[in-house]
Amino acid sequence: MKMKRKLLVGLSLFFTLLIGYACTSSPSQDYLDEFEVRRLIDEAIKKNNGQLEFTQWKIVNILVNSADWAWNEQDESYGAVVDLPELTEFIFDKGGAIGYFKWGDNRKTPLPFSNTDLFDVTDVNGVVFQKAIEETISCDFELGNPSVVVFTRQLGDRSKMNNPSDASFQIVLFW
């Protein structure tokens, strides 16, 4: 009998606490506070990203010397292929790469970049003269072993410039 009584008292106490807890929530508490929302978002991000680290980046500065530009007769443009071993399959597939053309030490602009400037051009008779022409500079990224970045310089009139100048670039890889 004492055991039944202890069991009944225990169950009564349990149900009383359960009912008391249920009754303490009010309609004004039927929402998630900011802390709980942030916690849920953090948990979802961690779950979705698994073992991934959060955003990282690497900056690679590249100088293409005048002698490194090669004329491509088919595309009527100059190109320079530069090894970029930092570009991994993971970054290529799940991250990104952005190329910049650098103007001196304090200016850069994202690629592709177009600018009108004076260029030394050789006409069909071999005469060199200056001409205002729009130049477009761009880059493409190729995954490989090693990966490379291909820089391209093309004049708007598709003419061949004399001695393309050195060019500084910055590649930003992020993942």
Short mmCIF file of C-alpha atoms in Angstrom, two decimals:
data_model
loop_
_atom_site.label_atom_id
_atom_site.label_comp_id
_atom_site.label_asym_id
_atom_site.label_seq_id
_atom_site.Cartn_x
_atom_site.Cartn_y
_atom_site.Cartn_z
CA MET A 1 0.00 0.00 0.00
CA LYS A 2 2.79 2.39 0.90
CA MET A 3 4.37 1.71 -2.48
CA LYS A 4 1.12 2.55 -4.31
CA ARG A 5 0.83 5.72 -2.30
CA LYS A 6 4.43 6.78 -3.08
CA LEU A 7 3.83 6.01 -6.75
CA LEU A 8 0.59 8.03 -6.77
CA VAL A 9 2.26 10.95 -4.96
CA GLY A 10 5.19 10.82 -7.39
CA LEU A 11 2.94 10.72 -10.45
CA SER A 12 0.76 13.49 -9.01
CA LEU A 13 3.81 15.64 -8.41
CA PHE A 14 5.11 14.94 -11.92
CA PHE A 15 1.79 15.83 -13.57
CA THR A 16 1.43 18.91 -11.39
CA LEU A 17 4.87 20.13 -12.49
CA LEU A 18 4.10 19.27 -16.10
CA ILE A 19 0.79 21.17 -16.01
CA GLY A 20 2.45 24.07 -14.19
CA TYR A 21 5.18 24.31 -16.84
CA ALA A 22 2.64 24.15 -19.66
CA CYS A 23 0.54 26.87 -18.05
CA THR A 24 3.43 29.27 -17.61
CA SER A 25 3.77 29.84 -21.35
CA SER A 26 1.59 32.71 -22.46
CA PRO A 27 0.60 33.91 -25.94
CA SER A 28 3.22 36.67 -25.62
CA GLN A 29 5.92 33.96 -25.35
CA ASP A 30 4.86 32.05 -28.47
CA TYR A 31 7.75 33.45 -30.47
CA LEU A 32 11.49 33.00 -30.70
CA ASP A 33 13.58 35.71 -29.18
CA GLU A 34 16.59 37.12 -31.07
CA PHE A 35 19.06 34.95 -29.16
CA GLU A 36 17.16 31.78 -30.06
CA VAL A 37 16.91 32.80 -33.74
CA ARG A 38 20.65 33.48 -33.91
CA ARG A 39 21.37 30.14 -32.23
CA LEU A 40 19.14 28.30 -34.72
CA ILE A 41 20.77 30.06 -37.68
CA ASP A 42 24.27 29.27 -36.37
CA GLU A 43 23.33 25.61 -35.93
CA ALA A 44 21.86 25.44 -39.46
CA ILE A 45 24.97 27.03 -40.98
CA LYS A 46 27.25 24.62 -39.15
CA LYS A 47 25.10 21.69 -40.18
CA ASN A 48 24.91 22.74 -43.83
CA ASN A 49 28.61 23.55 -44.11
CA GLY A 50 29.76 20.41 -42.33
CA GLN A 51 33.51 20.61 -42.01
CA LEU A 52 33.93 23.62 -44.30
CA GLU A 53 35.80 26.58 -42.95
CA PHE A 54 34.22 29.97 -43.36
CA THR A 55 35.24 32.34 -46.14
CA GLN A 56 38.95 32.61 -46.77
CA TRP A 57 40.88 34.29 -49.54
CA LYS A 58 44.32 34.46 -51.06
CA ILE A 59 45.75 37.34 -53.08
CA VAL A 60 48.25 36.62 -55.86
CA ASN A 61 50.08 39.53 -57.50
CA ILE A 62 51.33 38.92 -61.05
CA LEU A 63 53.54 40.99 -63.33
CA VAL A 64 53.42 40.17 -67.04
CA ASN A 65 56.50 41.62 -68.69
CA SER A 66 56.34 43.12 -72.17
CA ALA A 67 58.32 40.18 -73.59
CA ASP A 68 55.81 37.66 -72.12
CA TRP A 69 52.91 38.79 -74.35
CA ALA A 70 52.49 36.47 -77.35
CA TRP A 71 50.52 37.45 -80.47
CA ASN A 72 47.63 35.13 -81.34
CA GLU A 73 46.95 35.49 -85.05
CA GLN A 74 43.59 33.67 -84.89
CA ASP A 75 42.11 35.87 -82.13
CA GLU A 76 44.08 38.97 -83.17
CA SER A 77 45.07 39.53 -79.57
CA TYR A 78 48.03 39.22 -77.23
CA GLY A 79 47.97 36.58 -74.53
CA ALA A 80 50.07 35.60 -71.54
CA VAL A 81 49.66 32.30 -69.71
CA VAL A 82 50.75 32.36 -66.06
CA ASP A 83 50.85 29.39 -63.68
CA LEU A 84 48.38 29.73 -60.82
CA PRO A 85 48.91 26.64 -58.61
CA GLU A 86 46.87 28.31 -55.85
CA LEU A 87 43.72 27.68 -57.92
CA THR A 88 42.63 24.26 -56.69
CA GLU A 89 39.68 22.16 -57.83
CA PHE A 90 37.87 23.04 -54.59
CA ILE A 91 38.30 26.80 -55.16
CA PHE A 92 37.37 26.42 -58.85
CA ASP A 93 34.17 24.47 -58.07
CA LYS A 94 33.05 25.89 -54.74
CA GLY A 95 34.77 29.27 -54.52
CA GLY A 96 35.71 31.95 -56.97
CA ALA A 97 38.43 33.98 -58.63
CA ILE A 98 38.48 37.65 -59.53
CA GLY A 99 41.11 39.36 -61.67
CA TYR A 100 42.16 42.98 -61.37
CA PHE A 101 44.32 45.19 -63.59
CA LYS A 102 46.59 47.35 -61.42
CA TRP A 103 47.48 50.91 -62.32
CA GLY A 104 50.57 51.81 -60.36
CA ASP A 105 50.56 51.27 -56.63
CA ASN A 106 47.25 52.85 -55.71
CA ARG A 107 44.68 51.96 -58.39
CA LYS A 108 43.10 48.76 -59.65
CA THR A 109 40.03 47.89 -61.65
CA PRO A 110 38.24 44.57 -62.12
CA LEU A 111 38.69 42.64 -65.35
CA PRO A 112 37.56 42.84 -68.06
CA PHE A 113 38.77 46.41 -68.42
CA SER A 114 38.48 48.69 -71.45
CA ASN A 115 40.36 51.92 -71.96
CA THR A 116 41.09 54.21 -74.90
CA ASP A 117 44.74 55.17 -75.20
CA LEU A 118 47.40 56.06 -77.76
CA PHE A 119 49.19 53.07 -79.22
CA ASP A 120 52.10 52.69 -81.62
CA VAL A 121 50.64 50.87 -84.60
CA THR A 122 52.37 49.63 -87.74
CA ASP A 123 50.46 50.00 -90.99
CA VAL A 124 50.64 47.57 -93.93
CA ASN A 125 53.64 49.48 -95.33
CA GLY A 126 55.61 49.11 -92.07
CA VAL A 127 55.13 52.72 -91.00
CA VAL A 128 54.74 53.19 -87.25
CA PHE A 129 52.27 55.82 -86.04
CA GLN A 130 50.23 56.59 -82.91
CA LYS A 131 46.54 55.95 -82.93
CA ALA A 132 43.83 56.30 -80.25
CA ILE A 133 42.37 52.83 -79.87
CA GLU A 134 40.25 51.12 -77.26
CA GLU A 135 42.08 48.26 -75.56
CA THR A 136 40.34 45.50 -73.62
CA ILE A 137 42.21 43.46 -71.02
CA SER A 138 40.62 40.31 -69.66
CA CYS A 139 41.49 37.03 -68.00
CA ASP A 140 40.29 33.44 -67.93
CA PHE A 141 41.02 30.79 -65.33
CA GLU A 142 41.83 27.21 -66.34
CA LEU A 143 41.86 24.34 -63.88
CA GLY A 144 44.77 21.96 -64.41
CA ASN A 145 48.06 20.73 -63.07
CA PRO A 146 49.13 23.42 -62.60
CA SER A 147 46.12 25.68 -62.99
CA VAL A 148 46.73 28.81 -65.01
CA VAL A 149 45.34 32.27 -65.60
CA VAL A 150 45.30 33.48 -69.21
CA PHE A 151 45.52 37.25 -69.65
CA THR A 152 44.37 38.72 -72.96
CA ARG A 153 44.94 42.17 -74.47
CA GLN A 154 43.04 43.12 -77.58
CA LEU A 155 42.82 46.40 -79.45
CA GLY A 156 39.39 47.48 -80.61
CA ASP A 157 40.42 47.55 -84.26
CA ARG A 158 42.18 44.16 -83.85
CA SER A 159 45.49 45.65 -84.95
CA LYS A 160 48.84 44.46 -83.66
CA MET A 161 50.49 46.89 -81.24
CA ASN A 162 54.23 47.38 -81.12
CA ASN A 163 55.74 46.11 -77.88
CA PRO A 164 52.84 45.67 -75.48
CA SER A 165 53.74 47.22 -72.15
CA ASP A 166 54.33 45.44 -68.85
CA ALA A 167 51.10 44.87 -66.96
CA SER A 168 50.43 44.25 -63.26
CA PHE A 169 47.53 42.10 -62.16
CA GLN A 170 46.04 40.93 -58.91
CA ILE A 171 44.09 37.70 -58.57
CA VAL A 172 41.81 37.23 -55.56
CA LEU A 173 40.86 33.62 -54.83
CA PHE A 174 38.13 33.00 -52.28
CA TRP A 175 36.49 29.94 -50.81
#
